[in-house]
């Protein structure tokens, strides 16, 4: 059971403060922080510019515990899904956590040259969107800050590749685990942490309005993606129960405020669901909704989930929907489908943690 202080739970400022309280000079906290994220130390013994005595003291008071790798699955398209086993929490509860490593650009030899890492913030999700696998099993718990940042540290260690981009689009609703996710984002962004710029980290939310107000005020150092999926209140109600208490008009206002305050576009995620939100009138409503909003639309082909009553549209419908939005002057991207054979694609996390037939399960 986890009881000692975990240094991965701390931002740089918090670590400086904590070590100062324990009697070290201010620079020691920053030094330890760099050992964690820049030099990737696995234990206190490696922190060779600290005195042996201090290293021993830290080891007796704190842990650097991260996540234990449970399973790794590699897709034929190069996507890798990691399943992690966190230490049991203070209530003794265990849960499995998933992250995904997605190859983006390729070099001349066809080898991946850039990667995006997709992180989870909760084991399960309380939002229960009707199309999403993560909402199907019972919600387990919020991940700690350490469990969120450890996904990155663990994937970097395992794969040996650095990430250029991080998306918080795995299991869970980041705004529903506000404090822990915010801290993790600050650590990823910190120039002495993982040093990822605001445009390199994207947090995706189902659109919890009060939380978004707070997110703007607190100035999380990230870009924002909002899962819209429909600009029609009735359809969105059906897809996302949270729409009832977080309606589209209020969501619009808070997104607009984000674009004004941060001078950044908001990404609208839109899953295409056959005969539900993929018709010409749906494109028209979406375009009308976005008229005065600085935004780009990320179209996502639905990845079917066993037992859920939704299907992906045919490719002709997908292209027609995209072209329709483009004709209406919108910035539209069609997200490539990755990792479907290992259930690592959007919305497939957490449903069943067993490999699908044909998946290549790399030995650990
Ligand atoms: N909870 C947050 C972030 C995690 S979900 C959110 O909802 O935004 C990340 C993205 O995957 C969301 O846009 C979500 O709607 C989408 N998604 C969920 N299930 C999906 C599925 N089966 N196929 C494709 N995308 C899905
Ligand atoms: Fe939760 Fe996002 Fe899935 Fe909705 S789509 S159930 S908010 S993880």
GROMACS .gro file of C-alpha atoms and ligand atoms in nm:
model
  398
    1UNK     CA    1   0.000   0.000   0.000
    2UNK     CA    2   0.122   0.353  -0.086
    3UNK     CA    3   0.182   0.562   0.223
    4UNK     CA    4   0.513   0.755   0.200
    5UNK     CA    5   0.528   1.085   0.013
    6UNK     CA    6   0.564   1.022  -0.359
    7UNK     CA    7   0.787   1.281  -0.526
    8UNK     CA    8   0.609   1.228  -0.858
    9UNK     CA    9   0.301   1.384  -0.698
   10UNK     CA   10   0.477   1.720  -0.667
   11UNK     CA   11   0.524   2.016  -0.896
   12UNK     CA   12   0.868   2.179  -0.885
   13UNK     CA   13   0.743   2.451  -0.651
   14UNK     CA   14   0.593   2.194  -0.416
   15UNK     CA   15   0.909   1.987  -0.412
   16UNK     CA   16   1.122   2.294  -0.337
   17UNK     CA   17   0.886   2.381  -0.051
   18UNK     CA   18   0.878   2.027   0.087
   19UNK     CA   19   1.256   1.984   0.083
   20UNK     CA   20   1.300   2.328   0.239
   21UNK     CA   21   1.068   2.214   0.520
   22UNK     CA   22   1.286   1.907   0.558
   23UNK     CA   23   1.587   2.135   0.602
   24UNK     CA   24   1.749   2.142   0.256
   25UNK     CA   25   1.842   2.461   0.069
   26UNK     CA   26   1.598   2.579  -0.200
   27UNK     CA   27   1.806   2.457  -0.491
   28UNK     CA   28   1.791   2.095  -0.370
   29UNK     CA   29   1.421   2.067  -0.455
   30UNK     CA   30   1.484   2.187  -0.809
   31UNK     CA   31   1.780   1.950  -0.837
   32UNK     CA   32   1.567   1.652  -0.734
   33UNK     CA   33   1.293   1.760  -0.979
   34UNK     CA   34   1.545   1.756  -1.264
   35UNK     CA   35   1.662   1.411  -1.158
   36UNK     CA   36   1.306   1.288  -1.192
   37UNK     CA   37   1.210   1.431  -1.529
   38UNK     CA   38   1.527   1.522  -1.714
   39UNK     CA   39   1.766   1.252  -1.600
   40UNK     CA   40   1.496   0.992  -1.538
   41UNK     CA   41   1.644   0.864  -1.214
   42UNK     CA   42   1.482   0.543  -1.095
   43UNK     CA   43   1.592   0.574  -0.734
   44UNK     CA   44   1.751   0.818  -0.494
   45UNK     CA   45   2.085   0.637  -0.521
   46UNK     CA   46   2.125   0.770  -0.874
   47UNK     CA   47   2.104   1.134  -0.762
   48UNK     CA   48   2.481   1.162  -0.740
   49UNK     CA   49   2.504   1.536  -0.685
   50UNK     CA   50   2.320   1.501  -0.354
   51UNK     CA   51   2.515   1.391  -0.048
   52UNK     CA   52   2.492   1.022   0.041
   53UNK     CA   53   2.339   1.119   0.371
   54UNK     CA   54   2.064   1.322   0.204
   55UNK     CA   55   1.994   1.043  -0.045
   56UNK     CA   56   1.951   0.800   0.244
   57UNK     CA   57   1.726   1.043   0.428
   58UNK     CA   58   1.507   1.099   0.121
   59UNK     CA   59   1.479   0.726   0.058
   60UNK     CA   60   1.354   0.677   0.413
   61UNK     CA   61   1.090   0.952   0.386
   62UNK     CA   62   0.972   0.937   0.025
   63UNK     CA   63   0.917   0.706  -0.269
   64UNK     CA   64   0.967   0.739  -0.644
   65UNK     CA   65   0.711   0.474  -0.709
   66UNK     CA   66   0.557   0.479  -1.055
   67UNK     CA   67   0.341   0.229  -1.237
   68UNK     CA   68   0.416  -0.136  -1.294
   69UNK     CA   69   0.388  -0.246  -1.654
   70UNK     CA   70   0.121  -0.513  -1.675
   71UNK     CA   71   0.091  -0.574  -2.049
   72UNK     CA   72   0.215  -0.412  -2.366
   73UNK     CA   73   0.041  -0.468  -2.698
   74UNK     CA   74   0.171  -0.356  -3.036
   75UNK     CA   75  -0.060  -0.284  -3.327
   76UNK     CA   76   0.033  -0.358  -3.685
   77UNK     CA   77   0.027   0.017  -3.752
   78UNK     CA   78   0.294   0.082  -3.486
   79UNK     CA   79   0.058   0.197  -3.211
   80UNK     CA   80   0.150   0.055  -2.872
   81UNK     CA   81  -0.098   0.017  -2.587
   82UNK     CA   82   0.033   0.004  -2.232
   83UNK     CA   83  -0.164  -0.141  -1.948
   84UNK     CA   84  -0.034  -0.031  -1.608
   85UNK     CA   85  -0.091  -0.165  -1.262
   86UNK     CA   86  -0.074   0.116  -1.004
   87UNK     CA   87   0.009   0.046  -0.641
   88UNK     CA   88  -0.312  -0.006  -0.443
   89UNK     CA   89  -0.447   0.324  -0.309
   90UNK     CA   90  -0.496   0.406   0.059
   91UNK     CA   91  -0.825   0.215   0.057
   92UNK     CA   92  -0.641  -0.087  -0.085
   93UNK     CA   93  -0.823  -0.061  -0.419
   94UNK     CA   94  -0.642  -0.169  -0.735
   95UNK     CA   95  -0.726  -0.062  -1.089
   96UNK     CA   96  -0.570  -0.094  -1.430
   97UNK     CA   97  -0.471   0.212  -1.629
   98UNK     CA   98  -0.412   0.240  -2.001
   99UNK     CA   99  -0.197   0.470  -2.213
  100UNK     CA  100  -0.126   0.467  -2.583
  101UNK     CA  101   0.181   0.556  -2.786
  102UNK     CA  102   0.084   0.665  -3.137
  103UNK     CA  103   0.338   0.702  -3.420
  104UNK     CA  104   0.265   1.017  -3.620
  105UNK     CA  105   0.513   1.124  -3.889
  106UNK     CA  106   0.744   0.879  -4.066
  107UNK     CA  107   1.097   0.931  -4.198
  108UNK     CA  108   1.225   0.834  -4.545
  109UNK     CA  109   1.271   0.470  -4.442
  110UNK     CA  110   0.911   0.459  -4.325
  111UNK     CA  111   1.010   0.445  -3.957
  112UNK     CA  112   0.808   0.657  -3.713
  113UNK     CA  113   0.989   0.982  -3.639
  114UNK     CA  114   0.739   1.150  -3.409
  115UNK     CA  115   0.512   1.011  -3.144
  116UNK     CA  116   0.207   1.127  -2.957
  117UNK     CA  117   0.136   0.988  -2.613
  118UNK     CA  118  -0.224   0.951  -2.499
  119UNK     CA  119  -0.277   0.957  -2.122
  120UNK     CA  120  -0.553   0.854  -1.884
  121UNK     CA  121  -0.665   1.053  -1.581
  122UNK     CA  122  -0.913   0.815  -1.419
  123UNK     CA  123  -0.974   0.442  -1.396
  124UNK     CA  124  -1.319   0.444  -1.557
  125UNK     CA  125  -1.532   0.752  -1.611
  126UNK     CA  126  -1.838   0.893  -1.441
  127UNK     CA  127  -1.971   1.079  -1.747
  128UNK     CA  128  -2.112   0.762  -1.905
  129UNK     CA  129  -2.134   0.884  -2.264
  130UNK     CA  130  -2.350   0.630  -2.438
  131UNK     CA  131  -2.099   0.549  -2.715
  132UNK     CA  132  -1.782   0.515  -2.506
  133UNK     CA  133  -1.619   0.198  -2.373
  134UNK     CA  134  -1.457   0.373  -2.079
  135UNK     CA  135  -1.793   0.458  -1.930
  136UNK     CA  136  -1.919   0.098  -1.940
  137UNK     CA  137  -1.746  -0.063  -1.641
  138UNK     CA  138  -1.791   0.076  -1.292
  139UNK     CA  139  -1.592   0.393  -1.217
  140UNK     CA  140  -1.294   0.294  -1.005
  141UNK     CA  141  -1.107   0.604  -0.900
  142UNK     CA  142  -0.918   0.919  -0.986
  143UNK     CA  143  -0.553   0.873  -1.073
  144UNK     CA  144  -0.301   1.057  -0.861
  145UNK     CA  145  -0.073   1.317  -1.019
  146UNK     CA  146   0.209   1.063  -0.992
  147UNK     CA  147   0.004   0.803  -1.179
  148UNK     CA  148  -0.064   1.050  -1.460
  149UNK     CA  149   0.296   1.167  -1.506
  150UNK     CA  150   0.427   0.813  -1.452
  151UNK     CA  151   0.249   0.704  -1.770
  152UNK     CA  152   0.482   0.932  -1.964
  153UNK     CA  153   0.792   0.839  -1.770
  154UNK     CA  154   0.706   0.470  -1.809
  155UNK     CA  155   0.638   0.486  -2.183
  156UNK     CA  156   0.957   0.683  -2.247
  157UNK     CA  157   1.159   0.432  -2.047
  158UNK     CA  158   1.003   0.135  -2.219
  159UNK     CA  159   1.000   0.260  -2.576
  160UNK     CA  160   1.313   0.473  -2.569
  161UNK     CA  161   1.140   0.737  -2.782
  162UNK     CA  162   1.074   1.092  -2.669
  163UNK     CA  163   0.729   1.240  -2.724
  164UNK     CA  164   0.661   1.558  -2.911
  165UNK     CA  165   0.295   1.569  -2.824
  166UNK     CA  166   0.075   1.463  -2.539
  167UNK     CA  167  -0.300   1.427  -2.557
  168UNK     CA  168  -0.511   1.369  -2.249
  169UNK     CA  169  -0.766   1.161  -2.434
  170UNK     CA  170  -0.737   0.823  -2.266
  171UNK     CA  171  -0.959   0.688  -1.992
  172UNK     CA  172  -1.151   0.935  -1.782
  173UNK     CA  173  -1.271   1.293  -1.772
  174UNK     CA  174  -0.974   1.518  -1.683
  175UNK     CA  175  -1.195   1.796  -1.541
  176UNK     CA  176  -1.355   1.545  -1.303
  177UNK     CA  177  -1.007   1.486  -1.157
  178UNK     CA  178  -0.923   1.855  -1.162
  179UNK     CA  179  -0.643   1.908  -0.910
  180UNK     CA  180  -0.441   1.596  -0.990
  181UNK     CA  181  -0.462   1.649  -1.364
  182UNK     CA  182  -0.375   2.018  -1.336
  183UNK     CA  183  -0.062   1.940  -1.137
  184UNK     CA  184   0.042   1.670  -1.384
  185UNK     CA  185   0.002   1.918  -1.670
  186UNK     CA  186   0.220   2.172  -1.488
  187UNK     CA  187   0.491   1.909  -1.444
  188UNK     CA  188   0.478   1.812  -1.812
  189UNK     CA  189   0.495   2.178  -1.911
  190UNK     CA  190   0.769   2.286  -1.667
  191UNK     CA  191   1.091   2.373  -1.854
  192UNK     CA  192   1.276   2.171  -1.590
  193UNK     CA  193   1.019   1.892  -1.611
  194UNK     CA  194   0.926   1.751  -1.950
  195UNK     CA  195   0.939   2.097  -2.108
  196UNK     CA  196   0.640   2.061  -2.339
  197UNK     CA  197   0.492   2.384  -2.471
  198UNK     CA  198   0.124   2.477  -2.442
  199UNK     CA  199   0.062   2.372  -2.799
  200UNK     CA  200   0.218   2.030  -2.737
  201UNK     CA  201  -0.025   1.924  -2.466
  202UNK     CA  202  -0.396   1.892  -2.541
  203UNK     CA  203  -0.654   1.821  -2.275
  204UNK     CA  204  -0.983   1.685  -2.399
  205UNK     CA  205  -1.300   1.731  -2.199
  206UNK     CA  206  -1.662   1.640  -2.239
  207UNK     CA  207  -1.736   2.005  -2.156
  208UNK     CA  208  -1.803   2.055  -1.785
  209UNK     CA  209  -1.876   2.426  -1.780
  210UNK     CA  210  -1.790   2.523  -1.421
  211UNK     CA  211  -1.468   2.329  -1.443
  212UNK     CA  212  -1.384   2.497  -1.772
  213UNK     CA  213  -1.435   2.841  -1.615
  214UNK     CA  214  -1.189   2.742  -1.346
  215UNK     CA  215  -0.949   2.592  -1.603
  216UNK     CA  216  -0.936   2.928  -1.783
  217UNK     CA  217  -0.889   3.123  -1.460
  218UNK     CA  218  -0.614   2.888  -1.338
  219UNK     CA  219  -0.446   2.905  -1.679
  220UNK     CA  220  -0.356   2.542  -1.730
  221UNK     CA  221  -0.052   2.543  -1.963
  222UNK     CA  222  -0.227   2.338  -2.232
  223UNK     CA  223  -0.446   2.354  -2.541
  224UNK     CA  224  -0.812   2.266  -2.518
  225UNK     CA  225  -1.022   2.010  -2.702
  226UNK     CA  226  -1.393   1.975  -2.634
  227UNK     CA  227  -1.593   1.666  -2.726
  228UNK     CA  228  -1.895   1.812  -2.900
  229UNK     CA  229  -2.030   1.526  -3.115
  230UNK     CA  230  -2.347   1.717  -3.195
  231UNK     CA  231  -2.464   2.076  -3.211
  232UNK     CA  232  -2.822   1.960  -3.166
  233UNK     CA  233  -2.930   1.965  -2.798
  234UNK     CA  234  -3.151   1.658  -2.824
  235UNK     CA  235  -2.894   1.445  -2.999
  236UNK     CA  236  -2.618   1.560  -2.763
  237UNK     CA  237  -2.842   1.479  -2.465
  238UNK     CA  238  -2.872   1.127  -2.596
  239UNK     CA  239  -2.501   1.084  -2.655
  240UNK     CA  240  -2.371   1.264  -2.349
  241UNK     CA  241  -2.586   1.272  -2.037
  242UNK     CA  242  -2.377   1.564  -1.905
  243UNK     CA  243  -2.528   1.782  -2.178
  244UNK     CA  244  -2.840   1.819  -1.965
  245UNK     CA  245  -2.653   2.013  -1.699
  246UNK     CA  246  -2.389   2.155  -1.936
  247UNK     CA  247  -2.593   2.279  -2.231
  248UNK     CA  248  -2.456   2.381  -2.568
  249UNK     CA  249  -2.523   2.755  -2.535
  250UNK     CA  250  -2.329   2.783  -2.209
  251UNK     CA  251  -2.057   2.559  -2.347
  252UNK     CA  252  -2.027   2.791  -2.645
  253UNK     CA  253  -1.976   3.092  -2.419
  254UNK     CA  254  -1.704   2.932  -2.213
  255UNK     CA  255  -1.521   2.808  -2.523
  256UNK     CA  256  -1.534   3.156  -2.670
  257UNK     CA  257  -1.390   3.298  -2.353
  258UNK     CA  258  -1.104   3.047  -2.377
  259UNK     CA  259  -1.025   3.156  -2.733
  260UNK     CA  260  -1.025   3.524  -2.632
  261UNK     CA  261  -0.823   3.487  -2.316
  262UNK     CA  262  -0.567   3.242  -2.453
  263UNK     CA  263  -0.569   3.352  -2.817
  264UNK     CA  264  -0.579   2.989  -2.920
  265UNK     CA  265  -0.841   2.798  -3.117
  266UNK     CA  266  -1.040   2.529  -2.942
  267UNK     CA  267  -1.047   2.186  -3.105
  268UNK     CA  268  -1.394   2.040  -3.134
  269UNK     CA  269  -1.401   1.664  -3.142
  270UNK     CA  270  -1.681   1.514  -3.340
  271UNK     CA  271  -1.723   1.137  -3.361
  272UNK     CA  272  -1.917   1.031  -3.669
  273UNK     CA  273  -2.196   0.791  -3.576
  274UNK     CA  274  -2.396   0.634  -3.852
  275UNK     CA  275  -2.745   0.784  -3.893
  276UNK     CA  276  -2.712   0.969  -3.561
  277UNK     CA  277  -2.499   1.277  -3.630
  278UNK     CA  278  -2.357   1.223  -3.980
  279UNK     CA  279  -2.635   1.371  -4.194
  280UNK     CA  280  -2.620   1.694  -4.398
  281UNK     CA  281  -2.844   1.869  -4.145
  282UNK     CA  282  -2.596   1.775  -3.871
  283UNK     CA  283  -2.312   1.937  -4.066
  284UNK     CA  284  -2.527   2.245  -4.115
  285UNK     CA  285  -2.604   2.272  -3.742
  286UNK     CA  286  -2.239   2.222  -3.655
  287UNK     CA  287  -2.131   2.496  -3.895
  288UNK     CA  288  -2.395   2.734  -3.756
  289UNK     CA  289  -2.283   2.660  -3.398
  290UNK     CA  290  -1.920   2.732  -3.484
  291UNK     CA  291  -1.986   3.046  -3.683
  292UNK     CA  292  -1.816   3.296  -3.451
  293UNK     CA  293  -1.591   3.056  -3.267
  294UNK     CA  294  -1.215   3.031  -3.327
  295UNK     CA  295  -1.206   2.655  -3.370
  296UNK     CA  296  -1.104   2.356  -3.573
  297UNK     CA  297  -1.304   2.039  -3.601
  298UNK     CA  298  -1.146   1.702  -3.550
  299UNK     CA  299  -1.364   1.438  -3.712
  300UNK     CA  300  -1.324   1.093  -3.563
  301UNK     CA  301  -1.454   0.775  -3.723
  302UNK     CA  302  -1.643   0.588  -3.455
  303UNK     CA  303  -1.459   0.285  -3.323
  304UNK     CA  304  -1.730   0.032  -3.250
  305UNK     CA  305  -1.755  -0.103  -2.897
  306UNK     CA  306  -1.910  -0.444  -2.834
  307UNK     CA  307  -2.256  -0.417  -2.671
  308UNK     CA  308  -2.302  -0.049  -2.759
  309UNK     CA  309  -2.563   0.030  -3.024
  310UNK     CA  310  -2.360   0.256  -3.253
  311UNK     CA  311  -2.190   0.205  -3.587
  312UNK     CA  312  -1.939   0.396  -3.792
  313UNK     CA  313  -2.069   0.550  -4.115
  314UNK     CA  314  -1.937   0.430  -4.449
  315UNK     CA  315  -1.635   0.612  -4.595
  316UNK     CA  316  -1.851   0.797  -4.848
  317UNK     CA  317  -2.056   0.949  -4.566
  318UNK     CA  318  -1.741   1.041  -4.375
  319UNK     CA  319  -1.592   1.219  -4.677
  320UNK     CA  320  -1.919   1.390  -4.762
  321UNK     CA  321  -1.949   1.523  -4.405
  322UNK     CA  322  -1.592   1.651  -4.411
  323UNK     CA  323  -1.631   1.814  -4.751
  324UNK     CA  324  -1.958   1.974  -4.648
  325UNK     CA  325  -1.791   2.140  -4.348
  326UNK     CA  326  -1.501   2.252  -4.565
  327UNK     CA  327  -1.739   2.408  -4.814
  328UNK     CA  328  -1.888   2.599  -4.525
  329UNK     CA  329  -1.544   2.745  -4.458
  330UNK     CA  330  -1.452   2.540  -4.153
  331UNK     CA  331  -1.111   2.405  -4.059
  332UNK     CA  332  -1.158   2.029  -4.053
  333UNK     CA  333  -0.924   1.738  -3.986
  334UNK     CA  334  -1.013   1.375  -4.024
  335UNK     CA  335  -0.832   1.176  -3.760
  336UNK     CA  336  -0.651   0.869  -3.885
  337UNK     CA  337  -0.763   0.550  -3.723
  338UNK     CA  338  -0.483   0.391  -3.520
  339UNK     CA  339  -0.452   0.086  -3.301
  340UNK     CA  340  -0.795  -0.063  -3.375
  341UNK     CA  341  -0.661  -0.421  -3.378
  342UNK     CA  342  -0.546  -0.392  -3.017
  343UNK     CA  343  -0.848  -0.192  -2.893
  344UNK     CA  344  -0.621   0.110  -2.840
  345UNK     CA  345  -0.815   0.351  -3.059
  346UNK     CA  346  -1.021   0.642  -2.926
  347UNK     CA  347  -1.293   0.526  -2.695
  348UNK     CA  348  -1.182   0.166  -2.682
  349UNK     CA  349  -0.983   0.190  -2.363
  350UNK     CA  350  -1.085   0.017  -2.049
  351UNK     CA  351  -1.357  -0.202  -2.186
  352UNK     CA  352  -1.174  -0.528  -2.191
  353UNK     CA  353  -0.814  -0.549  -2.099
  354UNK     CA  354  -0.748  -0.859  -2.299
  355UNK     CA  355  -0.581  -0.859  -2.639
  356UNK     CA  356  -0.801  -0.897  -2.943
  357UNK     CA  357  -0.736  -1.194  -3.173
  358UNK     CA  358  -0.437  -1.135  -3.398
  359UNK     CA  359  -0.280  -0.873  -3.173
  360UNK     CA  360   0.089  -0.903  -3.110
  361UNK     CA  361   0.148  -0.914  -2.738
  362UNK     CA  362   0.512  -0.837  -2.680
  363UNK     CA  363   0.672  -1.032  -2.396
  364UNK     CA  364   0.772  -0.825  -2.095
  365LIG     N1  365  -1.328   1.231  -2.135
  365LIG     C1  366  -1.265   1.315  -2.227
  365LIG     C2  367  -1.133   1.261  -2.278
  365LIG     C3  368  -1.125   1.115  -2.308
  365LIG     S1  369  -1.218   1.057  -2.443
  365LIG     C4  370  -1.358   1.348  -2.343
  365LIG     O1  371  -1.463   1.287  -2.353
  365LIG     O2  372  -1.325   1.438  -2.420
  365LIG     C5  373  -1.125   1.114  -2.583
  365LIG     C6  374  -1.205   1.125  -2.711
  365LIG     O3  375  -1.241   0.995  -2.760
  365LIG     C7  376  -1.335   1.200  -2.691
  365LIG     O4  377  -1.357   1.293  -2.794
  365LIG     C8  378  -1.436   1.089  -2.697
  365LIG     O5  379  -1.562   1.136  -2.730
  365LIG     C9  380  -1.376   0.999  -2.802
  365LIG     N2  381  -1.436   0.865  -2.805
  365LIG    C10  382  -1.498   0.800  -2.706
  365LIG     N3  383  -1.542   0.680  -2.748
  365LIG    C11  384  -1.509   0.669  -2.877
  365LIG    C12  385  -1.523   0.566  -2.975
  365LIG     N4  386  -1.580   0.451  -2.946
  365LIG     N5  387  -1.476   0.590  -3.100
  365LIG    C13  388  -1.413   0.706  -3.127
  365LIG     N6  389  -1.394   0.804  -3.039
  365LIG    C14  390  -1.441   0.787  -2.914
  366LIG    FE1  391  -1.586   0.971  -2.019
  366LIG    FE2  392  -1.487   1.094  -2.234
  366LIG    FE3  393  -1.579   0.839  -2.247
  366LIG    FE4  394  -1.750   1.040  -2.216
  366LIG     S1  395  -1.618   1.005  -2.393
  366LIG     S2  396  -1.751   0.843  -2.103
  366LIG     S3  397  -1.635   1.177  -2.087
  366LIG     S4  398  -1.403   0.910  -2.132
   0.00000   0.00000   0.00000
